PDB file of C-alpha atoms in Angstrom:
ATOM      1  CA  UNK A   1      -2.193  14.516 -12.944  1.00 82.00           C
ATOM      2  CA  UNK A   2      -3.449  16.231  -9.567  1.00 90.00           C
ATOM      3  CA  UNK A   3      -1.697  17.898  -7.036  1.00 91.00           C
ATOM      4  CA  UNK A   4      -2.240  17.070  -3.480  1.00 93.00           C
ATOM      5  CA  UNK A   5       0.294  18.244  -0.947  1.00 95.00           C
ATOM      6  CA  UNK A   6       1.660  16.016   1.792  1.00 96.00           C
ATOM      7  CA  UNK A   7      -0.850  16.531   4.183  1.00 97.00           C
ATOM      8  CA  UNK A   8      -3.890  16.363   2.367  1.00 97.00           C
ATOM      9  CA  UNK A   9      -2.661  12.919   0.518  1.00 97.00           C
ATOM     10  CA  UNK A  10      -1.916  11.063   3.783  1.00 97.00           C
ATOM     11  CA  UNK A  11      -5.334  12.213   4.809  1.00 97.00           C
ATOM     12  CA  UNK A  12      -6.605  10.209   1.669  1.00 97.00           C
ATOM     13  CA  UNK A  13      -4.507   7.047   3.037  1.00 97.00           C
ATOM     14  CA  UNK A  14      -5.838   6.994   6.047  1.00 97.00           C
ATOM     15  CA  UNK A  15      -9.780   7.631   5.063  1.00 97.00           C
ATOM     16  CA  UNK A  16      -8.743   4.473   2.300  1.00 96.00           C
ATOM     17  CA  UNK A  17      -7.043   2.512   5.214  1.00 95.00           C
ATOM     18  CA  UNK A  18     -10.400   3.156   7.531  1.00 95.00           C
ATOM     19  CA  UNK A  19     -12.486   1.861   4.697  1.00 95.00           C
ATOM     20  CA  UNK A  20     -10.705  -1.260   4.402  1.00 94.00           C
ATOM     21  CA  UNK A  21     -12.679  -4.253   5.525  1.00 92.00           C
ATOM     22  CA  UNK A  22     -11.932  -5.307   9.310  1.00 91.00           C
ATOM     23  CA  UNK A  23     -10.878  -8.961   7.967  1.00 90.00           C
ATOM     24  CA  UNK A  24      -7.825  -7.424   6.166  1.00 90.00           C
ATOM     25  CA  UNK A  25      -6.458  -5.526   8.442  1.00 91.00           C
ATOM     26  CA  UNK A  26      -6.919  -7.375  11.548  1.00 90.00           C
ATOM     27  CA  UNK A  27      -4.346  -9.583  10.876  1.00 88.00           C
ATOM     28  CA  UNK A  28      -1.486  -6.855  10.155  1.00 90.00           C
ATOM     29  CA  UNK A  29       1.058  -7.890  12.975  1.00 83.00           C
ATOM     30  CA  UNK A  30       3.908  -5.206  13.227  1.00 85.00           C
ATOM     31  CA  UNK A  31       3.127  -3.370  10.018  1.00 92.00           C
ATOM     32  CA  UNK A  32       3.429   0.387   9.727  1.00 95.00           C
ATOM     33  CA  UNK A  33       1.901   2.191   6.604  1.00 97.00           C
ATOM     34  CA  UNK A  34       4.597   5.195   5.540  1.00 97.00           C
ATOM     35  CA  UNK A  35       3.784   7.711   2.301  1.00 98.00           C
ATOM     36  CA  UNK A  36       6.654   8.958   0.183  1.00 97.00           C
ATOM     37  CA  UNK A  37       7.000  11.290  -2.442  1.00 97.00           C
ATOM     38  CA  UNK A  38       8.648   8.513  -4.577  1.00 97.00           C
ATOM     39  CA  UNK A  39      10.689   5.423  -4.608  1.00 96.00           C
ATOM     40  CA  UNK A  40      14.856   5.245  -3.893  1.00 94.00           C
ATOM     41  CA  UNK A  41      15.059   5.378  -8.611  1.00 94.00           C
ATOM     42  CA  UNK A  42      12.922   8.690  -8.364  1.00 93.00           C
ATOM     43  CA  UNK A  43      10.323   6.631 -10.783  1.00 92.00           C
ATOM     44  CA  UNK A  44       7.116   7.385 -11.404  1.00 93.00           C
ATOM     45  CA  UNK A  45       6.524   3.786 -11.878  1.00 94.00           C
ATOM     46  CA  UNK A  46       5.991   2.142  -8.744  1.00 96.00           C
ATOM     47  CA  UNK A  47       3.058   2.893  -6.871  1.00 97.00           C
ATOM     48  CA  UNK A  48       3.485   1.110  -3.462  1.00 97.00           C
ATOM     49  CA  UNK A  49       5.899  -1.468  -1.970  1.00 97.00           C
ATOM     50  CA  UNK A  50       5.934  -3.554   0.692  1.00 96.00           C
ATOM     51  CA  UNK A  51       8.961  -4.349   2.667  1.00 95.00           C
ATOM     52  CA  UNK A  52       9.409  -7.489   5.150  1.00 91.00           C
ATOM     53  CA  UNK A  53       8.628 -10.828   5.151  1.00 87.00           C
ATOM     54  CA  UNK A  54       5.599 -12.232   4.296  1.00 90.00           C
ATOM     55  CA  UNK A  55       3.121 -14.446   6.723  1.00 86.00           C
ATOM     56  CA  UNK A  56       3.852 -17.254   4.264  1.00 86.00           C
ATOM     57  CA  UNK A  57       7.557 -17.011   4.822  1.00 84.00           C
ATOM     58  CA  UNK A  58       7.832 -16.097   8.279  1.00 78.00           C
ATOM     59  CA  UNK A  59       9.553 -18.601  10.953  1.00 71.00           C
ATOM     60  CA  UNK A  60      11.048 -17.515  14.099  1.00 67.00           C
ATOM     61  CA  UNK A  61       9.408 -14.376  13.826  1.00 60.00           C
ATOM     62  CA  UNK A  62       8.362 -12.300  16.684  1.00 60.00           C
ATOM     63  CA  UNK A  63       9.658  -9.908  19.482  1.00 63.00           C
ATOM     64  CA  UNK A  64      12.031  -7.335  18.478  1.00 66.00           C
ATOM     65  CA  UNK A  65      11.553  -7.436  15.117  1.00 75.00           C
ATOM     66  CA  UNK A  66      11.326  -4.008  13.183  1.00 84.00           C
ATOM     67  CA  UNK A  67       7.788  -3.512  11.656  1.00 89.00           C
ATOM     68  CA  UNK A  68       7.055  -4.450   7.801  1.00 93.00           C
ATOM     69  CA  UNK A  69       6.318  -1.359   6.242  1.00 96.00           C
ATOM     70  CA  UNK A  70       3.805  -0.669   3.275  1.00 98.00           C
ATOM     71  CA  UNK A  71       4.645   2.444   1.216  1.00 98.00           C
ATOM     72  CA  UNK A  72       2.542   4.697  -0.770  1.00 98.00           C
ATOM     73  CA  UNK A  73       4.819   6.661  -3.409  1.00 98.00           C
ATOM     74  CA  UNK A  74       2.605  10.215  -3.687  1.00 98.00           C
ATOM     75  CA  UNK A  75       3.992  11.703  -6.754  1.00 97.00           C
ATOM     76  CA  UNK A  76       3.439   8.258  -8.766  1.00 98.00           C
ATOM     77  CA  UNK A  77       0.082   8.158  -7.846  1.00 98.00           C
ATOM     78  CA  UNK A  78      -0.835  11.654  -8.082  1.00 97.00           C
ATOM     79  CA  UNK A  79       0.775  10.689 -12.041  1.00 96.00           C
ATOM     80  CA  UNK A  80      -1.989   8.414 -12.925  1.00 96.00           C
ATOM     81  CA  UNK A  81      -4.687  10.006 -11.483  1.00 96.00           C
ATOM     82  CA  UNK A  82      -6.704  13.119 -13.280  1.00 96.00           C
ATOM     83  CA  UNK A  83      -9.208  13.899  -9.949  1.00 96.00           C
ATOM     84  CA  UNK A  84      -9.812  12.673  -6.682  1.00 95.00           C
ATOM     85  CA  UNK A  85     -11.990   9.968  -6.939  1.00 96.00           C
ATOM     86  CA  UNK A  86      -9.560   8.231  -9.434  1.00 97.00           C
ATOM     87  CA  UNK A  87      -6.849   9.015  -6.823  1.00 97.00           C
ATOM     88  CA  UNK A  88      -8.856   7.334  -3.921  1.00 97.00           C
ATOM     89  CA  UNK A  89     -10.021   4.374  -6.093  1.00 96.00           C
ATOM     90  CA  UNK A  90      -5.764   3.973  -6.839  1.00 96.00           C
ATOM     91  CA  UNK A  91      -4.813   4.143  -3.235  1.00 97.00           C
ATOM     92  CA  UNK A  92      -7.389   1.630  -2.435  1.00 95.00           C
ATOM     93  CA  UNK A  93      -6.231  -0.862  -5.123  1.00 94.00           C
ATOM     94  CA  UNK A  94      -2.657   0.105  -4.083  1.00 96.00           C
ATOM     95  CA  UNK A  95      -3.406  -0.738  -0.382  1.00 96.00           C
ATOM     96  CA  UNK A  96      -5.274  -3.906  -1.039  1.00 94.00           C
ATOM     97  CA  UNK A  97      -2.126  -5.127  -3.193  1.00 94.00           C
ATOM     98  CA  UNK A  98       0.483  -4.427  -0.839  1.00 95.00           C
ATOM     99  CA  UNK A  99      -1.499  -5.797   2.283  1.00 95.00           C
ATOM    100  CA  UNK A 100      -2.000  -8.686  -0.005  1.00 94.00           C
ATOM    101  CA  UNK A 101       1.842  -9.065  -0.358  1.00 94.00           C
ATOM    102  CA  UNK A 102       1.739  -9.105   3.688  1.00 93.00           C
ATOM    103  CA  UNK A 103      -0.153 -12.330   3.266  1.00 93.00           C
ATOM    104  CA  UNK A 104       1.941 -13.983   0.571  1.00 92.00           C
ATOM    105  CA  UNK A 105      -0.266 -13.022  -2.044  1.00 91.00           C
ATOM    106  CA  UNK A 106       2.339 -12.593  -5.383  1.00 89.00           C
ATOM    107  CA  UNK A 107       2.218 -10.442  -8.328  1.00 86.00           C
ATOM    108  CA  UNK A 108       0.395 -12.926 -10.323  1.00 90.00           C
ATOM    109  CA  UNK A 109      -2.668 -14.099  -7.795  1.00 88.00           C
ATOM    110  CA  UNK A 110      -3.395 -10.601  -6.929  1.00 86.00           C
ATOM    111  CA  UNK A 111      -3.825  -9.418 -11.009  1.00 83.00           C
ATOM    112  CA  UNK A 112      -6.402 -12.682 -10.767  1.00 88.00           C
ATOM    113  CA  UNK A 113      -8.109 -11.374  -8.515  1.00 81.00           C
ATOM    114  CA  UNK A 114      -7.912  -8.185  -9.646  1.00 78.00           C
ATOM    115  CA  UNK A 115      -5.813  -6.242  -7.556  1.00 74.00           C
ATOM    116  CA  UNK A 116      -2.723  -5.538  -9.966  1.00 68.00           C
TER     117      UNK A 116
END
C-alpha cells in the first residue's frame, strides 16, 4: 500500500481523467467525478461507483436533474497499489469502468473487454 494524501490523489484523477480519450468523455452529460476516502461500509473493497441512471435506461431525462456522480474510493485504491504507476494504471481502469457503467456497460461486458 502507498500513501497519498487528499490532494495529491485527486491530482492523479484528474491527470487520469485528462488522459482519457476525447470519445469517452465527450458524451458525459451531467456527470460530476467526486474522490472519497471510502465507501458508506468503510470497505476496502470497492474501488469506484457510479451513481445515476445509465444512457441505456434513461427516459424523460433532462433539465433539473442532479448530476450522476462517479466516485473514486482513495483508501481502497491506495490498498491495492504498492507505487505510483500501479496506482495510476488502477485509477485509469477504475475510471474507464465506471464511465462505462454511464453508458450501460454491466459488470460482465466490461470484464470482456477487460475493464473489471
Amino acid at each position: 500500500m502507498i500513501e497519498l494524501d487528499a490532494a495529491a490523489f485527486e491530482a492523479l484523477v484528474v491527470e487520469e481523467l485528462d488522459l482519457l480519450p476525447d470519445e469517452m468523455v465527450d458524451g458525459l452529460d451531467n456527470v460530476i467525478f467526486v474522490v472519497e476516502d471510502l465507501p458508506e461500509d468503510g470497505s476496502l473493497d470497492l474501488l469506484g461507483l457510479y451513481e445515476g441512471i445509465a444512457l441505456t435506461e434513461r427516459g424523460d431525462y433532462g433539465f433539473g436533474e442532479l448530476p450522476d456522480r462517479i466516485v473514486l474510493f482513495r483508501l481502497p485504491l491506495l490498498s491495492v497499489c504498492e507505487n505510483e504507476d500501479e496506482l495510476r494504471d488502477e485509477i485509469h481502469t477504475t475510471l474507464v469502468h465506471e464511465i462505462g457503467h454511464f453508458y450501460g456497460i454491466d459488470d460482465e461486458r466490461l470484464h470482456e473487454l477487460g475493464w473489471a
